[in-house]
Coordinates of C-alpha atoms and ligand atoms in Angstrom, one line a residue:
X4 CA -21.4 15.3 -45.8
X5 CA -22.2 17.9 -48.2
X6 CA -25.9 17.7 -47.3
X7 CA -24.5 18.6 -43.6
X8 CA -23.2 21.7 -44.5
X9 CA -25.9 22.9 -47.1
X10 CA -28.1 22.4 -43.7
X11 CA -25.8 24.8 -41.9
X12 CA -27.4 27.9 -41.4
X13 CA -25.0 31.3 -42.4
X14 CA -24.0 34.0 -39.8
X15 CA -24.3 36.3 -42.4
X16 CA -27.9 37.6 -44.2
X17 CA -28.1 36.9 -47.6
X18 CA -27.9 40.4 -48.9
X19 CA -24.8 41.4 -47.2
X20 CA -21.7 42.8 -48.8
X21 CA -19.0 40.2 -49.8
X22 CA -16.5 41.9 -47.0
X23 CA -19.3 41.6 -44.3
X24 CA -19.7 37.6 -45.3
X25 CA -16.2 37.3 -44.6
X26 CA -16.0 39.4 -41.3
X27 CA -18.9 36.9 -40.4
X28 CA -17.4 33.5 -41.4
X29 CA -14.0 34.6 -39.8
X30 CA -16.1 35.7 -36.0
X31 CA -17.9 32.1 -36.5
X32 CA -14.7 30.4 -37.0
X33 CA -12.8 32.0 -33.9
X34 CA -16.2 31.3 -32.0
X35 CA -15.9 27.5 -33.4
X36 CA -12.0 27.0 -32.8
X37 CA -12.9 28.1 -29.0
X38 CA -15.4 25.7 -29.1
X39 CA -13.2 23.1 -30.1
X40 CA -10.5 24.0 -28.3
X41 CA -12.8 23.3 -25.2
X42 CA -13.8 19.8 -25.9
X43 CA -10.6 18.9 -26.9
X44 CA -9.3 19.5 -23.4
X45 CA -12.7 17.9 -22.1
X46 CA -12.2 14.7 -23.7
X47 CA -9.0 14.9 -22.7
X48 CA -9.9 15.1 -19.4
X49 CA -12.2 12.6 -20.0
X50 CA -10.3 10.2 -21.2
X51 CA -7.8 10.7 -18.0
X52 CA -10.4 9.8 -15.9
X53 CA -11.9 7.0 -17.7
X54 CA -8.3 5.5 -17.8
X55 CA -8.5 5.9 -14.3
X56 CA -11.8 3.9 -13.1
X57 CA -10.8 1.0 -16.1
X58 CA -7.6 0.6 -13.6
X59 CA -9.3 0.7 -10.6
X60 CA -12.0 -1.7 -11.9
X61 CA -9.3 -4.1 -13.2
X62 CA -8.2 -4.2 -9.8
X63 CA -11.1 -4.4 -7.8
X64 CA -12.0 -7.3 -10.4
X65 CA -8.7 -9.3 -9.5
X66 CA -8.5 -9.0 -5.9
X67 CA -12.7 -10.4 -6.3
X68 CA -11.4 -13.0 -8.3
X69 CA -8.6 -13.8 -5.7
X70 CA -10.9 -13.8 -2.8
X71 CA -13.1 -16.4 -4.3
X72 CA -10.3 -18.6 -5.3
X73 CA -9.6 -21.6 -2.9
X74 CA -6.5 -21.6 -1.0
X75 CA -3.6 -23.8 -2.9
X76 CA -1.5 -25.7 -0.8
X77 CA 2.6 -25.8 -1.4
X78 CA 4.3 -28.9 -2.0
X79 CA 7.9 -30.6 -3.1
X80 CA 8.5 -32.8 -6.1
X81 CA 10.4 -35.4 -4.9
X82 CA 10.2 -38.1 -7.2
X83 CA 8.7 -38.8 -10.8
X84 CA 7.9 -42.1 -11.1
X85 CA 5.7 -44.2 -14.0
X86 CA 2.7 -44.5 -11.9
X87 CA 2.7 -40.1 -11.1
X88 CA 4.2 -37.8 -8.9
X89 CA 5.5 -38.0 -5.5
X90 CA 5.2 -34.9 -3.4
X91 CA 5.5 -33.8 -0.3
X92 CA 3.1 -31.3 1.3
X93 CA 4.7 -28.3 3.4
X94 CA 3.1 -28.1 6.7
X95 CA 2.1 -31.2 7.5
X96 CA 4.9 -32.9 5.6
X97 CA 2.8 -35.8 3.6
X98 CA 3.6 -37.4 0.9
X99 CA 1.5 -38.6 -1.6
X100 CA 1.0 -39.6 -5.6
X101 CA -0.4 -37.8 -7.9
X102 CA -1.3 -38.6 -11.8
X103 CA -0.2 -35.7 -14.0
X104 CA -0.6 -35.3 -17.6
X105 CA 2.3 -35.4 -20.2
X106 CA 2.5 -31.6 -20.2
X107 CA 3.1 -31.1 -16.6
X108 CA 5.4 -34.1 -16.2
X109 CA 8.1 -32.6 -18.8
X110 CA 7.7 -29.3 -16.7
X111 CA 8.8 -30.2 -13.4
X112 CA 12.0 -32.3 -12.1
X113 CA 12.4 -33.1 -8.3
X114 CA 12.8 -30.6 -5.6
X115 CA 10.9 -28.2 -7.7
X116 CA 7.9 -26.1 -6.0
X117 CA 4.7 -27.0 -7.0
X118 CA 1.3 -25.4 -5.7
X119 CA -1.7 -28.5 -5.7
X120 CA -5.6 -28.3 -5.1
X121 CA -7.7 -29.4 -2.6
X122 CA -7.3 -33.0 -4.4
X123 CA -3.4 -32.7 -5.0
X124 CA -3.4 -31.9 -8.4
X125 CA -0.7 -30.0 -9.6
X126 CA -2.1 -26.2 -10.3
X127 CA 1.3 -24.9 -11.4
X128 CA 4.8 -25.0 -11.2
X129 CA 6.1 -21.9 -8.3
X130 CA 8.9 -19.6 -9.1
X131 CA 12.0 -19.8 -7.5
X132 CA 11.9 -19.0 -3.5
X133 CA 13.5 -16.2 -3.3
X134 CA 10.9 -14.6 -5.5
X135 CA 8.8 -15.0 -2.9
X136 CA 10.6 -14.0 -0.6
X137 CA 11.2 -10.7 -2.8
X138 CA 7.3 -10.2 -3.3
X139 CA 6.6 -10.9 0.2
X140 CA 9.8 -8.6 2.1
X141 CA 10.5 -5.4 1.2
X142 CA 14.5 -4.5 2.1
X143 CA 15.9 -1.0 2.4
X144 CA 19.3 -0.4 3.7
X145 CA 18.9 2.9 5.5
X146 CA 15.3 4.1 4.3
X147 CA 15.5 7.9 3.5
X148 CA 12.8 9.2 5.9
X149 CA 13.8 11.3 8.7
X150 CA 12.2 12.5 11.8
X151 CA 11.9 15.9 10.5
X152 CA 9.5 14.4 7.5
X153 CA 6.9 13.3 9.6
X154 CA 4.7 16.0 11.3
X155 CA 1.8 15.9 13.9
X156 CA 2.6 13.0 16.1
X157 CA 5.5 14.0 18.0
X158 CA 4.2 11.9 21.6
X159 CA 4.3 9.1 19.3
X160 CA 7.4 9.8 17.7
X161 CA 9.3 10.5 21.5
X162 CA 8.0 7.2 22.7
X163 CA 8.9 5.2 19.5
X164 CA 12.8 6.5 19.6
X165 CA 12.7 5.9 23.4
X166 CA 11.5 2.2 22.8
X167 CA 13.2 1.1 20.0
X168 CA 16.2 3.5 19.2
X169 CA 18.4 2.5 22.7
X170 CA 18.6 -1.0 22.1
X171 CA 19.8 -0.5 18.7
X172 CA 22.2 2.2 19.6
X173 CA 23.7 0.3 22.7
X174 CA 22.2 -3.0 23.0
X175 CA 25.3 -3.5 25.5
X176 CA 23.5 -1.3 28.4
X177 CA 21.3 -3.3 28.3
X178 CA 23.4 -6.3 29.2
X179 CA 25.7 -4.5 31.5
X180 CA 22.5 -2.9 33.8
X181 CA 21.0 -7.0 33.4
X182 CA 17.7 -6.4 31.7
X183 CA 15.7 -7.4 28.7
X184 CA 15.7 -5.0 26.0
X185 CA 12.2 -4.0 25.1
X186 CA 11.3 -6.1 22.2
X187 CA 9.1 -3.8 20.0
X188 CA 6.0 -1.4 19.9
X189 CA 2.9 -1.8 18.1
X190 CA 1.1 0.8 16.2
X191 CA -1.8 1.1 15.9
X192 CA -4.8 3.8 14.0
X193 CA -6.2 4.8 10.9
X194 CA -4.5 4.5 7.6
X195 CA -2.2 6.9 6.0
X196 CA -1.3 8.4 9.3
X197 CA 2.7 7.9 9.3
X198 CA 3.2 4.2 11.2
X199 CA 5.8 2.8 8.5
X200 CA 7.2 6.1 8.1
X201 CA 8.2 6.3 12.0
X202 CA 9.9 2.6 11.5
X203 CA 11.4 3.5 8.4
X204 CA 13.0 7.1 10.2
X205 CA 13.7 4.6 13.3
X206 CA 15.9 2.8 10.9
X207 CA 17.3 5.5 9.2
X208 CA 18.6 7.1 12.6
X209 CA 20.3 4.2 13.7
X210 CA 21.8 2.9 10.6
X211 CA 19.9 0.0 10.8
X212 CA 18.4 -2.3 7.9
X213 CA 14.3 -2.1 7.3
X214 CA 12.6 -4.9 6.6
X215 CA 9.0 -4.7 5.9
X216 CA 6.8 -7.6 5.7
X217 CA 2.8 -6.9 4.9
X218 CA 0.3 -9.4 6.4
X219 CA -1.9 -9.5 4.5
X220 CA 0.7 -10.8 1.3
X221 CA 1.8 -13.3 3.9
X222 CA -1.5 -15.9 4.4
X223 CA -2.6 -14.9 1.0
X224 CA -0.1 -16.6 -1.0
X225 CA 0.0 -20.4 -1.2
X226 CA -0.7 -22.9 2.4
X227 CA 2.5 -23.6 3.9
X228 CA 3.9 -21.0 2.8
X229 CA 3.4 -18.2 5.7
X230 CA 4.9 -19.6 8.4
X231 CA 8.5 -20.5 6.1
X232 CA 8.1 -17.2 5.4
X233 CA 8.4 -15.7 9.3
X234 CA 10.8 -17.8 9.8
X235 CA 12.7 -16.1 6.8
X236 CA 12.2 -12.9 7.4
X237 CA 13.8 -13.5 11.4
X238 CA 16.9 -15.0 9.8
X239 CA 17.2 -12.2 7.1
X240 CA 17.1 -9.7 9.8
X241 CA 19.5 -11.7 12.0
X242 CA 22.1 -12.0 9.0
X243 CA 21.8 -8.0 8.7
X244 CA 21.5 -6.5 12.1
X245 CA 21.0 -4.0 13.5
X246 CA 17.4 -4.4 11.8
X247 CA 14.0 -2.9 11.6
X248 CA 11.2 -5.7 11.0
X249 CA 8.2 -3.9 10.3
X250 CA 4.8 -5.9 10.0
X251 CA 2.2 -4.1 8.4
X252 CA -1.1 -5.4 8.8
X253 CA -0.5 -7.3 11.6
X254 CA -4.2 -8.2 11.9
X255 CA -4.1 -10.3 8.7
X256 CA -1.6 -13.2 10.8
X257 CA -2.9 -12.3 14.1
X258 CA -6.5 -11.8 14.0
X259 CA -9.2 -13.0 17.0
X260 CA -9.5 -17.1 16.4
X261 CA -13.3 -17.5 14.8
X262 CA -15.7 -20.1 15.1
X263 CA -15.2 -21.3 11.3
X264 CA -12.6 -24.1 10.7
X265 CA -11.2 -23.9 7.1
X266 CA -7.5 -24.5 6.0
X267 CA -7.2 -20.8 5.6
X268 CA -7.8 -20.3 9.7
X269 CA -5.5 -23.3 10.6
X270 CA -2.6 -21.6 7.6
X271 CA -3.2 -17.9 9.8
X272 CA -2.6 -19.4 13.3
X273 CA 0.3 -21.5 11.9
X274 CA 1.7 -18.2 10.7
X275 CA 1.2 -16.1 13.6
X276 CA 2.2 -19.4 16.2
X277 CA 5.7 -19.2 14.4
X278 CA 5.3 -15.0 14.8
X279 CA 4.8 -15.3 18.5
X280 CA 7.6 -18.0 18.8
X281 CA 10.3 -15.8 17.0
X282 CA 9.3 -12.6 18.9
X283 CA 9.7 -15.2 22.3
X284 CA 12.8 -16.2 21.5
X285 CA 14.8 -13.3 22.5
X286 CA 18.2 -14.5 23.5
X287 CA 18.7 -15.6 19.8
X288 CA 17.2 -12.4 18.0
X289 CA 20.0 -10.2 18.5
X290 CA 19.7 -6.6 17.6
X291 CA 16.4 -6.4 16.2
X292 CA 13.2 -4.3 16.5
X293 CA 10.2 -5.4 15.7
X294 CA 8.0 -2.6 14.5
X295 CA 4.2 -4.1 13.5
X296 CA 1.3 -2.2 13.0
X297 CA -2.7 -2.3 12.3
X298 CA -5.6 -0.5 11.6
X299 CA -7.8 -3.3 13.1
X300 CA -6.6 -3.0 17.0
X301 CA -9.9 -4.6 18.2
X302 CA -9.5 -7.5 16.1
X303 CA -5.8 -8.4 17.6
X304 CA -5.9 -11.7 19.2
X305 CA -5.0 -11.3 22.5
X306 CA -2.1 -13.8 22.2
X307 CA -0.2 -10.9 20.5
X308 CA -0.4 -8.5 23.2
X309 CA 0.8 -10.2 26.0
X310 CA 3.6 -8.9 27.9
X311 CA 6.9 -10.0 26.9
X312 CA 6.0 -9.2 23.3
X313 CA 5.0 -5.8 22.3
X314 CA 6.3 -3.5 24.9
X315 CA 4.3 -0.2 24.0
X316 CA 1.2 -0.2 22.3
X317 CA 1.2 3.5 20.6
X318 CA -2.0 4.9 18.8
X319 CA -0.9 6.9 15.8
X320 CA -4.1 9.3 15.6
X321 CA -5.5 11.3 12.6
X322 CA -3.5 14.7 12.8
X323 CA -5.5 17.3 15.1
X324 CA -5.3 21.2 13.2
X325 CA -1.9 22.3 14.3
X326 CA -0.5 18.9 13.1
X327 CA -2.4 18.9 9.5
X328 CA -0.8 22.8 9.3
X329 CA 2.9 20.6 10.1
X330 CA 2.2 18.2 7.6
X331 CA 0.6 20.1 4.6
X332 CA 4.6 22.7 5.4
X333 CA 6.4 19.5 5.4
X334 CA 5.0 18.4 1.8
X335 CA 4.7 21.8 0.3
X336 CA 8.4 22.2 1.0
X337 CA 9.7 21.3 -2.0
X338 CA 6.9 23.5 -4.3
X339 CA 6.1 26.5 -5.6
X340 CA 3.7 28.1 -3.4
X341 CA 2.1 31.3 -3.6
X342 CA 2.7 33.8 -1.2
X343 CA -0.9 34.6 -0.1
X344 CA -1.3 30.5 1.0
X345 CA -2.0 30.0 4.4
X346 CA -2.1 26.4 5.6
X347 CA -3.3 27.5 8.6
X348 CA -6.2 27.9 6.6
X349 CA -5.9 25.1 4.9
X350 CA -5.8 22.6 7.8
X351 CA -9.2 24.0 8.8
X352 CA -10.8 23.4 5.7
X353 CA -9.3 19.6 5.7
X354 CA -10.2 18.9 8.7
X355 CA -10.6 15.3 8.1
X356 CA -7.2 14.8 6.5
X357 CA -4.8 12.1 7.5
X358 CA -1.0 12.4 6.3
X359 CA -1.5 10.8 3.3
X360 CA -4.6 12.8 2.5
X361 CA -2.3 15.7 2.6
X362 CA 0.3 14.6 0.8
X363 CA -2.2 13.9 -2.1
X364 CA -3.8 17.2 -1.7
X365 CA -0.1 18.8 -2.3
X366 CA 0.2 16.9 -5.0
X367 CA -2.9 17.3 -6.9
X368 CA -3.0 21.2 -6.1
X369 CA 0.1 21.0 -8.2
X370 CA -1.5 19.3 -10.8
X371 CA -4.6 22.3 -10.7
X372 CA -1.6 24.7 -11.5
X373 CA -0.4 22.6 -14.5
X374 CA -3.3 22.5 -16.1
X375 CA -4.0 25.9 -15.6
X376 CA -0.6 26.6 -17.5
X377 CA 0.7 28.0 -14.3
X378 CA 4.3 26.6 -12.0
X379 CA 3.5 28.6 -8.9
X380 CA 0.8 27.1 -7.3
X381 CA -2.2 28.9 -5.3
X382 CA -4.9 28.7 -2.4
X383 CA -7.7 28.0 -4.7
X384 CA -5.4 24.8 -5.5
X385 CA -5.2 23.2 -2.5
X386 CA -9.0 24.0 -1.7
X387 CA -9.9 22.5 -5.1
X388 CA -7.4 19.4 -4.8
X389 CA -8.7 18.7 -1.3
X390 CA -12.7 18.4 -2.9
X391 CA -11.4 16.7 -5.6
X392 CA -9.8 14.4 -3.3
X393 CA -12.8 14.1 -1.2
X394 CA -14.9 13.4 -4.0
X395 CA -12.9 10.3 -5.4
X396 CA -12.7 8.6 -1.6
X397 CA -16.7 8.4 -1.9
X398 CA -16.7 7.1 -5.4
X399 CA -14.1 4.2 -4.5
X400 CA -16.4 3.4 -1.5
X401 CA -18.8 3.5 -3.8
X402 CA -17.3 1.2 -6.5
X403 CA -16.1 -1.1 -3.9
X404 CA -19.1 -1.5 -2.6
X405 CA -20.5 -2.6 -5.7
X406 CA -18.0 -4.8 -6.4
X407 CA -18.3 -6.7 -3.7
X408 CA -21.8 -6.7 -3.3
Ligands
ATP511 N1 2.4 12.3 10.0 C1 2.8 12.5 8.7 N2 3.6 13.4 8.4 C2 4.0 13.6 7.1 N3 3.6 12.8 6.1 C3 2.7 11.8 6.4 C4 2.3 11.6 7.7 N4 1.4 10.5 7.7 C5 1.4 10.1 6.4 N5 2.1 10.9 5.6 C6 2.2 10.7 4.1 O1 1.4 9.6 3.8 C7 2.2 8.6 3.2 C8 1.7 7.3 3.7 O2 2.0 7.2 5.1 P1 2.4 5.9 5.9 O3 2.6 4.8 4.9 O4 3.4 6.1 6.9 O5 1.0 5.6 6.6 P2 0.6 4.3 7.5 O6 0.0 4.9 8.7 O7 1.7 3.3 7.5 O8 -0.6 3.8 6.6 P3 -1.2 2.3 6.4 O9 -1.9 2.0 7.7 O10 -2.2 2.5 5.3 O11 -0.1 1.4 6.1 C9 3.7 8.9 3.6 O12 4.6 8.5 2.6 C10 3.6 10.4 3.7 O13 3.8 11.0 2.4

């Protein structure tokens, strides 16, 4: 250590004054203070970030690991008995034995859930089924997004309230006049362009229960499992009417039938044949709307889409200028802006921007000011957010990419 700092090389010349070695030392200590300053914040910064990719990674890394697991099937415990196990498969209702070790046998009694393997080994015990239910439906009694939140798509948002709001409202005209009421809409578009927002403002304006169900969570849990599930998510809606069902991710249960013939296909079509017979059986469904929506319309099996089922098919585009300029006031609302920011402006320079886009951009100019030891926040803000922004969209590509490669 002390070799370090006889190597350090003095601002001062050796034949200056004793005051002028200390005028010196003080300058190179202001000079080094700045210095540190400065990469205190960096690593800071730094280690923000790197938080930041060792989440994402952890992610990608499970959801890898998830896709290259093999489906496990569901099954009932319904006897234990000295030779192994008797359970019954969901689905195809089987029964059958299986050997299990001590360990497994003191953990499970009958009627308990148990998710097997390909060979009907039990891989673990399942949680109690209306955790399931809980991971897989989202319930919100009167969502709080109104029509005045969502900017840019106002067609869309006219032909949504004409198609699903009425029958809510007054399902009884519909009676007295002698028709069907229209069953539901599907959405469809890019992501982060305001679909579950207009189902959740739907539901808020007429009082009614939103249930959201995604897709994808649906044929990704255990086999057996999906098509229980629809079936649940029908009766909760019934037992709460007047109800919002919203499917997100509709492709995930309703996808175009492929060649390949695994138990995950034969699981998917289970799940969507109990969809389609739900959304068929009218007469019994009450005052419901069924809300679904995709970013995947050309994969939609055609099944989906007959008449009968979806009665609109709305595309919910990226915004076009003046709709970005709506959105970027509607999340900006709330903040301390600057008086010389014009989102007029603004909208032109994102000009690739969905809804969500903008709401990050809002918040991350907010951030800029922050750091910047500022509460009001400026033009350069939002132009800096929306780079930043840009910027991290290509790395995730970029890391996903890997990831999966
Ligand atoms: N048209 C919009 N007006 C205002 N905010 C929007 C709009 N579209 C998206 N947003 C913002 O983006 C967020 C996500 O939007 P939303 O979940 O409705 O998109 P989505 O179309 O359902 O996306 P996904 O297909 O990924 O499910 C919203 O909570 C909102 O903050």
């Amino acid at each position: 250590m002390s070799d370090a700092v006889d190597d350090v090389e003095m601002p001062y010349d050796e034949n200056a004054s004793q005051q002028e070695k200390v005028e010196a030392l003080r300058e190179r200590l202001e000079v080094l203070e700045g210095q540190n300053e400065e990469m205190r914040d960096k690593l800071l910064d730094a280690s923000a970030e790197n938080n930041k990719y060792q989440q994402k990674l952890e992610r990608l890394t499970h959801e890898n690991k998830k896709l290259k697991q093999s489906p496990l099937f569901v099954a009932t415990v319904q006897e234990l008995t000295n030779e192994g196990i008797v359970i019954k498969q969901h689905g195809n209702n089987q029964e059958a034995l299986t050997e299990v070790t001590d360990e497994t046998r003191g953990r499970v009694e009958p009627d308990d859930r148990v998710a097997v393997n390909n060979s009907l080994s039990i891989v673990k015990v399942l949680d109690d089924e209306t955790d399931v239910r809980a991971r897989v439906m989202q319930v919100e009694h009167k969502p709080d997004v109104g029509y005045a939140d969502i900017g840019g798509i106002d067609e869309q948002m006219e032909e949504v309230r004409e198609t699903v709001e009425l029958p809510l409202k007054s399902p009884e005209m519909f009676d007295e006049v002698g028709i069907d009421p229209p069953s539901g809409v599907l959405l469809y578009g890019p992501p982060g362009t305001g679909k579950t927002m207009l189902a959740k403002a739907v539901a808020n304006q007429t009082d009614a229960t939103f249930i959201k169900m995604a897709g994808s969570e649906l044929v990704h849990k255990f086999i057996g499992e999906g098509a229980k599930l629809v079936r649940d998510l029908f009766e909760l809606a019934r037992q709460s009417q007047p109800a919002v069902i919203f499917i997100d991710e509709i492709d995930a249960i309703a996808a175009k039938r492929t060649e390949s013939k695994t138990s995950g296909d034969a699981e998917v079509q289970r799940t969507m044949m109990q969809l389609l017979s739900e959304m068929d059986g009218f007469d019994e469904r009450g005052n419901i709307s069924i809300i679904a929506a995709t970013n995947r319309f050309d994969m939609l099996d055609r099944a989906i889409l007959r008449p009968g089922r979806f009665d609109r098919l709305i595309e919910v585009p990226k915004p076009d200028a003046e709709g970005r300029e709506m959105i970027f006031q509607i999340h900006t609302r709330s903040m301390n802006v600057a008086d010389g920011v014009d989102y007029e402006a603004l909208a032109e320079v994102a000009d690739d921007a969905s809804g969500a886009d903008i709401k990050a951009i809002c918040t991350e100019a907010g951030m800029f000011a922050i750091r910047d030891d500022r509460t009001e926040v400026r033009m350069e803000d939002f132009e800096q957010a929306w780079e930043k922004i840009q910027q991290e969209s290509d790395a995730d590509e970029e890391a996903v990419s890997k990831t999966f490669a």
